[in-house]
mmCIF file of C-alpha atoms and ligand atoms in Angstrom:
data_model
loop_
_atom_site.group_PDB
_atom_site.id
_atom_site.type_symbol
_atom_site.label_atom_id
_atom_site.label_comp_id
_atom_site.label_asym_id
_atom_site.label_seq_id
_atom_site.Cartn_x
_atom_site.Cartn_y
_atom_site.Cartn_z
ATOM 1 C CA UNK A 185 101.799 225.093 79.447
ATOM 2 C CA UNK A 186 104.537 222.780 80.596
ATOM 3 C CA UNK A 187 107.209 224.390 82.724
ATOM 4 C CA UNK A 188 109.936 223.214 80.351
ATOM 5 C CA UNK A 189 110.793 224.226 76.791
ATOM 6 C CA UNK A 190 110.341 222.337 73.531
ATOM 7 C CA UNK A 191 114.085 222.681 73.115
ATOM 8 C CA UNK A 192 114.693 220.606 76.228
ATOM 9 C CA UNK A 193 112.261 217.912 75.062
ATOM 10 C CA UNK A 194 113.861 217.826 71.594
ATOM 11 C CA UNK A 195 117.385 217.712 72.968
ATOM 12 C CA UNK A 196 116.440 214.853 75.316
ATOM 13 C CA UNK A 197 114.553 212.951 72.628
ATOM 14 C CA UNK A 198 117.575 213.054 70.313
ATOM 15 C CA UNK A 199 120.252 212.619 73.003
ATOM 16 C CA UNK A 200 122.498 209.569 73.145
ATOM 17 C CA UNK A 201 123.997 210.404 76.519
ATOM 18 C CA UNK A 202 122.307 212.165 79.389
ATOM 19 C CA UNK A 203 123.566 212.959 82.884
ATOM 20 C CA UNK A 204 121.207 213.787 85.742
ATOM 21 C CA UNK A 205 122.892 215.365 88.749
ATOM 22 C CA UNK A 206 120.730 215.078 91.867
ATOM 23 C CA UNK A 207 120.791 216.407 95.427
ATOM 24 C CA UNK A 208 118.771 216.294 98.620
ATOM 25 C CA UNK A 209 115.798 218.083 96.962
ATOM 26 C CA UNK A 210 114.850 215.052 94.844
ATOM 27 C CA UNK A 211 114.366 212.988 98.004
ATOM 28 C CA UNK A 212 112.461 215.692 99.896
ATOM 29 C CA UNK A 213 109.198 214.406 98.395
ATOM 30 C CA UNK A 214 110.018 210.932 99.786
ATOM 31 C CA UNK A 215 109.960 212.484 103.231
ATOM 32 C CA UNK A 216 113.680 212.033 103.817
ATOM 33 C CA UNK A 217 114.556 214.724 106.282
ATOM 34 C CA UNK A 218 117.540 216.879 105.693
ATOM 35 C CA UNK A 219 120.184 216.638 108.383
ATOM 36 C CA UNK A 220 117.859 218.661 110.589
ATOM 37 C CA UNK A 221 115.485 216.050 111.867
ATOM 38 C CA UNK A 222 112.732 217.981 113.637
ATOM 39 C CA UNK A 223 111.097 215.122 115.462
ATOM 40 C CA UNK A 224 113.156 214.226 118.362
ATOM 41 C CA UNK A 225 115.911 212.177 119.751
ATOM 42 C CA UNK A 226 118.690 213.296 117.449
ATOM 43 C CA UNK A 227 117.539 216.861 116.971
ATOM 44 C CA UNK A 228 120.123 218.340 119.293
ATOM 45 C CA UNK A 229 123.048 217.020 117.260
ATOM 46 C CA UNK A 230 124.699 219.127 114.604
ATOM 47 C CA UNK A 231 125.723 217.049 111.558
ATOM 48 C CA UNK A 232 128.939 219.040 111.255
ATOM 49 C CA UNK A 233 129.822 217.746 114.727
ATOM 50 C CA UNK A 234 128.945 214.073 114.177
ATOM 51 C CA UNK A 235 129.719 213.483 110.498
ATOM 52 C CA UNK A 236 133.500 213.447 110.777
ATOM 53 C CA UNK A 237 136.152 210.919 111.701
ATOM 54 C CA UNK A 238 137.269 212.680 114.896
ATOM 55 C CA UNK A 239 133.734 212.554 116.329
ATOM 56 C CA UNK A 240 133.501 208.896 115.332
ATOM 57 C CA UNK A 241 136.754 207.901 117.040
ATOM 58 C CA UNK A 242 135.844 210.001 120.061
ATOM 59 C CA UNK A 243 132.444 208.336 120.516
ATOM 60 C CA UNK A 244 131.820 205.509 118.024
ATOM 61 C CA UNK A 245 128.635 204.344 119.738
ATOM 62 C CA UNK A 246 127.053 207.792 119.420
ATOM 63 C CA UNK A 247 127.926 208.195 115.736
ATOM 64 C CA UNK A 248 126.954 204.588 114.904
ATOM 65 C CA UNK A 249 123.614 205.167 116.656
ATOM 66 C CA UNK A 250 122.968 208.396 114.753
ATOM 67 C CA UNK A 251 123.688 206.713 111.427
ATOM 68 C CA UNK A 252 121.517 203.728 112.303
ATOM 69 C CA UNK A 253 118.657 206.166 112.960
ATOM 70 C CA UNK A 254 119.246 207.869 109.600
ATOM 71 C CA UNK A 255 119.575 204.499 107.809
ATOM 72 C CA UNK A 256 116.228 203.404 109.246
ATOM 73 C CA UNK A 257 114.529 206.595 107.990
ATOM 74 C CA UNK A 258 115.901 205.923 104.512
ATOM 75 C CA UNK A 259 114.825 202.274 104.566
ATOM 76 C CA UNK A 260 111.300 203.249 105.620
ATOM 77 C CA UNK A 261 111.061 205.817 102.799
ATOM 78 C CA UNK A 262 110.027 204.995 99.219
ATOM 79 C CA UNK A 263 111.344 206.355 95.919
ATOM 80 C CA UNK A 264 108.992 209.088 94.640
ATOM 81 C CA UNK A 265 107.610 210.016 91.221
ATOM 82 C CA UNK A 266 110.799 211.910 90.341
ATOM 83 C CA UNK A 267 113.102 208.937 91.057
ATOM 84 C CA UNK A 268 110.759 206.670 89.086
ATOM 85 C CA UNK A 269 110.531 209.050 86.109
ATOM 86 C CA UNK A 270 114.346 209.068 85.833
ATOM 87 C CA UNK A 271 114.391 205.268 85.919
ATOM 88 C CA UNK A 272 111.749 205.203 83.133
ATOM 89 C CA UNK A 273 113.728 207.697 81.011
ATOM 90 C CA UNK A 274 116.388 205.012 80.514
ATOM 91 C CA UNK A 275 114.010 203.318 78.081
ATOM 92 C CA UNK A 276 114.284 206.307 75.734
ATOM 93 C CA UNK A 277 117.980 207.199 76.003
ATOM 94 C CA UNK A 278 120.987 205.032 75.091
ATOM 95 C CA UNK A 279 123.048 206.013 78.132
ATOM 96 C CA UNK A 280 121.571 207.774 81.137
ATOM 97 C CA UNK A 281 123.848 208.256 84.140
ATOM 98 C CA UNK A 282 122.496 209.502 87.460
ATOM 99 C CA UNK A 283 125.169 211.269 89.518
ATOM 100 C CA UNK A 284 123.860 211.775 93.028
ATOM 101 C CA UNK A 285 125.022 213.578 96.144
ATOM 102 C CA UNK A 286 122.399 211.658 98.113
ATOM 103 C CA UNK A 287 123.337 208.706 100.283
ATOM 104 C CA UNK A 288 119.808 207.261 100.415
ATOM 105 C CA UNK A 289 120.056 204.727 97.530
ATOM 106 C CA UNK A 290 116.562 205.731 96.302
ATOM 107 C CA UNK A 291 117.636 205.989 92.643
ATOM 108 C CA UNK A 292 118.764 202.377 92.659
ATOM 109 C CA UNK A 293 115.603 201.291 94.462
ATOM 110 C CA UNK A 294 113.538 203.147 91.826
ATOM 111 C CA UNK A 295 115.271 201.118 89.099
ATOM 112 C CA UNK A 296 117.987 203.408 87.709
ATOM 113 C CA UNK A 297 120.780 201.122 86.522
ATOM 114 C CA UNK A 298 123.738 203.511 86.205
ATOM 115 C CA UNK A 299 124.056 205.496 89.446
ATOM 116 C CA UNK A 300 127.244 207.230 90.573
ATOM 117 C CA UNK A 301 127.136 207.839 94.344
ATOM 118 C CA UNK A 302 129.460 210.768 95.033
ATOM 119 C CA UNK A 303 128.881 210.747 98.800
ATOM 120 C CA UNK A 304 128.464 207.018 99.416
ATOM 121 C CA UNK A 305 125.497 204.945 100.548
ATOM 122 C CA UNK A 306 124.119 205.102 104.071
ATOM 123 C CA UNK A 307 122.667 201.589 103.847
ATOM 124 C CA UNK A 308 126.184 200.123 103.604
ATOM 125 C CA UNK A 309 128.785 199.779 106.372
ATOM 126 C CA UNK A 310 132.408 198.705 106.352
ATOM 127 C CA UNK A 311 135.322 198.064 108.713
ATOM 128 C CA UNK A 312 137.637 201.024 109.171
ATOM 129 C CA UNK A 313 140.674 198.747 109.483
ATOM 130 C CA UNK A 314 140.314 195.868 106.990
ATOM 131 C CA UNK A 315 137.686 197.642 104.836
ATOM 132 C CA UNK A 316 135.530 194.513 104.576
ATOM 133 C CA UNK A 317 131.805 195.239 104.206
ATOM 134 C CA UNK A 318 129.851 194.761 107.441
ATOM 135 C CA UNK A 319 126.214 193.740 107.917
ATOM 136 C CA UNK A 320 123.779 196.298 109.292
ATOM 137 C CA UNK A 321 122.613 193.559 111.677
ATOM 138 C CA UNK A 322 126.100 193.550 113.277
ATOM 139 C CA UNK A 323 125.740 197.265 113.969
ATOM 140 C CA UNK A 324 122.193 196.873 115.285
ATOM 141 C CA UNK A 325 123.196 194.021 117.627
ATOM 142 C CA UNK A 326 126.083 196.021 119.124
ATOM 143 C CA UNK A 327 123.853 199.061 119.646
ATOM 144 C CA UNK A 328 121.306 196.858 121.440
ATOM 145 C CA UNK A 329 124.107 195.661 123.744
ATOM 146 C CA UNK A 330 125.378 199.195 124.304
ATOM 147 C CA UNK A 331 128.857 198.559 122.873
ATOM 148 C CA UNK A 332 130.597 199.954 119.764
ATOM 149 C CA UNK A 333 130.026 197.820 116.645
ATOM 150 C CA UNK A 334 133.227 196.011 115.647
ATOM 151 C CA UNK A 335 134.337 193.927 112.678
ATOM 152 C CA UNK A 336 133.827 190.176 113.176
ATOM 153 C CA UNK A 337 137.068 189.567 111.222
ATOM 154 C CA UNK A 338 139.573 191.996 112.750
ATOM 155 C CA UNK A 339 137.795 193.830 115.588
ATOM 156 C CA UNK A 340 138.128 197.191 113.808
ATOM 157 C CA UNK A 341 135.361 199.756 114.230
ATOM 158 C CA UNK A 342 132.490 199.579 111.735
ATOM 159 C CA UNK A 343 131.550 202.837 110.008
ATOM 160 C CA UNK A 344 128.859 203.873 107.524
ATOM 161 C CA UNK A 345 129.891 203.994 103.863
ATOM 162 C CA UNK A 346 129.401 207.749 103.526
ATOM 163 C CA UNK A 347 131.807 210.595 102.856
ATOM 164 C CA UNK A 348 132.353 212.606 106.023
ATOM 165 C CA UNK A 349 133.276 216.274 106.344
ATOM 166 C CA UNK A 350 136.982 216.554 105.705
ATOM 167 C CA UNK A 351 137.157 213.358 103.622
ATOM 168 C CA UNK A 352 137.891 212.977 99.930
ATOM 169 C CA UNK A 353 135.141 211.871 97.576
ATOM 170 C CA UNK A 354 135.706 208.380 96.129
ATOM 171 C CA UNK A 355 138.113 208.964 93.191
ATOM 172 C CA UNK A 356 136.436 206.359 90.970
ATOM 173 C CA UNK A 357 133.065 208.079 91.411
ATOM 174 C CA UNK A 358 134.482 211.532 90.597
ATOM 175 C CA UNK A 359 136.188 210.119 87.533
ATOM 176 C CA UNK A 360 133.035 208.408 86.239
ATOM 177 C CA UNK A 361 130.951 211.515 86.895
ATOM 178 C CA UNK A 362 133.446 213.786 85.135
ATOM 179 C CA UNK A 363 133.695 211.547 82.091
ATOM 180 C CA UNK A 364 129.919 211.222 81.836
ATOM 181 C CA UNK A 365 129.539 215.024 82.064
ATOM 182 C CA UNK A 366 132.115 215.609 79.308
ATOM 183 C CA UNK A 367 130.273 213.228 76.988
ATOM 184 C CA UNK A 368 126.724 214.308 77.816
ATOM 185 C CA UNK A 369 124.357 215.737 75.195
ATOM 186 C CA UNK A 370 122.034 216.972 77.953
ATOM 187 C CA UNK A 371 122.620 217.468 81.677
ATOM 188 C CA UNK A 372 119.763 217.954 84.146
ATOM 189 C CA UNK A 373 120.611 219.335 87.592
ATOM 190 C CA UNK A 374 117.793 218.382 89.982
ATOM 191 C CA UNK A 375 117.217 219.321 93.619
ATOM 192 C CA UNK A 376 120.730 220.471 94.385
ATOM 193 C CA UNK A 377 121.827 223.876 95.594
ATOM 194 C CA UNK A 378 124.908 223.327 93.372
ATOM 195 C CA UNK A 379 127.302 225.054 95.700
ATOM 196 C CA UNK A 380 129.409 222.074 96.841
ATOM 197 C CA UNK A 381 132.292 221.107 94.586
ATOM 198 C CA UNK A 382 133.040 219.029 92.614
ATOM 199 C CA UNK A 383 129.354 218.230 92.000
ATOM 200 C CA UNK A 384 128.534 221.868 91.245
ATOM 201 C CA UNK A 385 131.203 221.891 88.534
ATOM 202 C CA UNK A 386 129.706 219.001 86.559
ATOM 203 C CA UNK A 387 126.935 221.011 84.823
ATOM 204 C CA UNK A 388 129.526 223.579 83.734
ATOM 205 C CA UNK A 389 131.879 220.869 82.451
ATOM 206 C CA UNK A 390 129.019 219.371 80.448
ATOM 207 C CA UNK A 391 128.090 222.771 79.030
ATOM 208 C CA UNK A 392 131.699 223.534 78.028
ATOM 209 C CA UNK A 393 131.638 220.271 76.084
ATOM 210 C CA UNK A 394 128.452 221.209 74.230
ATOM 211 C CA UNK A 395 125.665 219.840 76.417
ATOM 212 C CA UNK A 396 122.325 221.560 76.912
ATOM 213 C CA UNK A 397 122.015 222.173 80.666
ATOM 214 C CA UNK A 398 118.745 222.590 82.564
ATOM 215 C CA UNK A 399 118.076 222.809 86.286
ATOM 216 C CA UNK A 400 114.922 221.755 88.126
ATOM 217 C CA UNK A 401 114.643 223.527 91.459
ATOM 218 C CA UNK A 402 112.010 225.780 93.050
ATOM 219 C CA UNK A 403 114.810 228.143 94.076
ATOM 220 C CA UNK A 404 117.799 229.729 92.421
ATOM 221 C CA UNK A 405 121.056 227.813 92.791
ATOM 222 C CA UNK A 406 124.776 228.363 92.457
ATOM 223 C CA UNK A 407 124.582 227.598 88.707
ATOM 224 C CA UNK A 408 121.392 229.492 87.805
ATOM 225 C CA UNK A 409 123.324 232.207 85.965
ATOM 226 C CA UNK A 410 125.065 229.647 83.778
ATOM 227 C CA UNK A 411 122.379 227.134 82.839
ATOM 228 C CA UNK A 412 120.499 227.148 79.530
ATOM 229 C CA UNK A 413 117.129 226.694 81.245
ATOM 230 C CA UNK A 414 115.776 226.952 84.800
ATOM 231 C CA UNK A 415 112.583 225.091 85.658
ATOM 232 C CA UNK A 416 111.253 226.571 88.886
ATOM 233 C CA UNK A 417 109.178 223.663 90.149
ATOM 234 C CA UNK A 418 109.647 220.583 92.292
ATOM 235 C CA UNK A 419 111.240 217.461 90.874
ATOM 236 C CA UNK A 420 108.075 215.427 91.447
ATOM 237 C CA UNK A 421 105.978 217.949 89.496
ATOM 238 C CA UNK A 422 108.333 218.192 86.495
ATOM 239 C CA UNK A 423 110.086 214.888 85.848
ATOM 240 C CA UNK A 424 107.029 212.696 85.181
ATOM 241 C CA UNK A 425 105.670 215.135 82.562
ATOM 242 C CA UNK A 426 109.125 215.602 81.076
ATOM 243 C CA UNK A 427 109.431 211.818 80.758
ATOM 244 C CA UNK A 428 105.996 211.682 79.073
ATOM 245 C CA UNK A 429 106.952 214.452 76.645
ATOM 246 C CA UNK A 430 110.180 212.669 75.686
ATOM 247 C CA UNK A 431 108.323 209.367 75.274
ATOM 248 C CA UNK A 432 105.618 210.883 73.021
ATOM 249 C CA UNK A 433 106.069 210.399 69.267
ATOM 250 C CA UNK A 434 107.838 213.342 67.671
ATOM 251 C CA UNK A 435 107.339 215.190 64.435
ATOM 252 C CA UNK A 436 110.430 214.654 62.347
HETATM 253 P P1 NAD B 78 121.025 221.128 99.556
HETATM 254 O O1 NAD B 78 120.286 220.894 100.841
HETATM 255 O O2 NAD B 78 122.190 222.012 99.561
HETATM 256 O O3 NAD B 78 120.010 221.671 98.451
HETATM 257 C C1 NAD B 78 118.766 221.075 98.256
HETATM 258 C C2 NAD B 78 118.131 221.799 97.078
HETATM 259 O O4 NAD B 78 116.929 221.135 96.756
HETATM 260 C C3 NAD B 78 117.795 223.262 97.345
HETATM 261 O O5 NAD B 78 118.350 224.036 96.301
HETATM 262 C C4 NAD B 78 116.249 223.293 97.306
HETATM 263 O O6 NAD B 78 115.780 224.491 96.718
HETATM 264 C C5 NAD B 78 115.958 222.112 96.412
HETATM 265 N N1 NAD B 78 114.667 221.472 96.618
HETATM 266 C C6 NAD B 78 113.952 221.330 97.762
HETATM 267 N N2 NAD B 78 112.842 220.621 97.535
HETATM 268 C C7 NAD B 78 112.864 220.285 96.213
HETATM 269 C C8 NAD B 78 111.999 219.533 95.375
HETATM 270 N N3 NAD B 78 110.892 218.971 95.850
HETATM 271 N N4 NAD B 78 112.339 219.389 94.052
HETATM 272 C C9 NAD B 78 113.479 219.953 93.566
HETATM 273 N N5 NAD B 78 114.336 220.676 94.319
HETATM 274 C C10 NAD B 78 114.033 220.827 95.625
HETATM 275 O O7 NAD B 78 121.327 219.665 99.017
HETATM 276 P P2 NAD B 78 122.547 219.162 98.168
HETATM 277 O O8 NAD B 78 122.816 220.107 97.062
HETATM 278 O O9 NAD B 78 122.256 217.737 97.868
HETATM 279 O O10 NAD B 78 123.767 219.203 99.218
HETATM 280 C C11 NAD B 78 123.549 218.858 100.612
HETATM 281 C C12 NAD B 78 124.414 217.755 101.197
HETATM 282 O O11 NAD B 78 123.647 217.007 102.196
HETATM 283 C C13 NAD B 78 124.865 216.741 100.227
HETATM 284 O O12 NAD B 78 126.225 216.599 100.473
HETATM 285 C C14 NAD B 78 124.133 215.430 100.574
HETATM 286 O O13 NAD B 78 125.043 214.349 100.533
HETATM 287 C C15 NAD B 78 123.657 215.603 101.975
HETATM 288 N N6 NAD B 78 122.275 215.108 102.246
HETATM 289 C C16 NAD B 78 121.783 213.974 101.629
HETATM 290 C C17 NAD B 78 120.456 213.573 101.833
HETATM 291 C C18 NAD B 78 119.915 212.303 101.166
HETATM 292 O O14 NAD B 78 120.673 211.363 100.915
HETATM 293 N N7 NAD B 78 118.628 212.274 100.823
HETATM 294 C C19 NAD B 78 119.616 214.323 102.648
HETATM 295 C C20 NAD B 78 120.166 215.472 103.266
HETATM 296 C C21 NAD B 78 121.492 215.853 103.049
HETATM 297 ZN ZN1 ZN B 79 137.908 194.407 109.820
#
């Protein structure tokens, strides 16, 4: 018995527009640690204390070093079966938009073509002053020299392209995500605790506009009470078989 309903398969198979909202849980099976990195050097730092602009201005070298460490973990990781199944699903659906709270870029690396990054992308850096993109190699070279990484153009400090505590989400990303949710025929919420707004609102927006909403998460979430279907398994266990079910020929 698959963990998901025939209704979900039918709704996906006939859907024109699908939104998949993802969170840290979809990357857990790629070995991407949550903020709590158990194995060492950076363990003693609390993300709440480093992932904000005050901490950055106070000690740019420290925060740049922490983000370089996290960027390297992401670059060493590989997309998993769940990321790949979502990329494959595009073949069967006219418009599939992935809206992610993850900063690890694994959806894009898996081949998804329409990805909205609500919290930015840890593999990118930019200058705080002139906002030009900056190369990771510039950051790495400064860290090796023991100095803060600065913009080659204007000498401004270079920061990671992620949304920090206390910062607004990129308005264009929120807008695209909201529009996609309003138009969706099906929304899947995968590996997110769905407690942080505005991401947690998107499944409800989709549902209000007529979408069928399912969540894939081993645990209950902030939207469990509202969704049409809860699939209590890991993303890597469910999404490949869901993709196969949608791809299989259907009885008319
Ligand atoms: P969260 O930590 O609040 O929730 C993760 C959810 O994933 C939980 O509900 C958990 O039950 C579920 N989960 C765990 N393993 C799973 C699996 N194998 N399959 C399916 N579900 C699984 O994560 P969130 O909702 O994304 O919010 C946390 C914040 O931390 C976000 O703002 C995000 O930007 C940031 N973050 C990002 C990354 C990343 O980029 N990979 C990693 C850690 C934290
Ligand atoms: Zn600059």
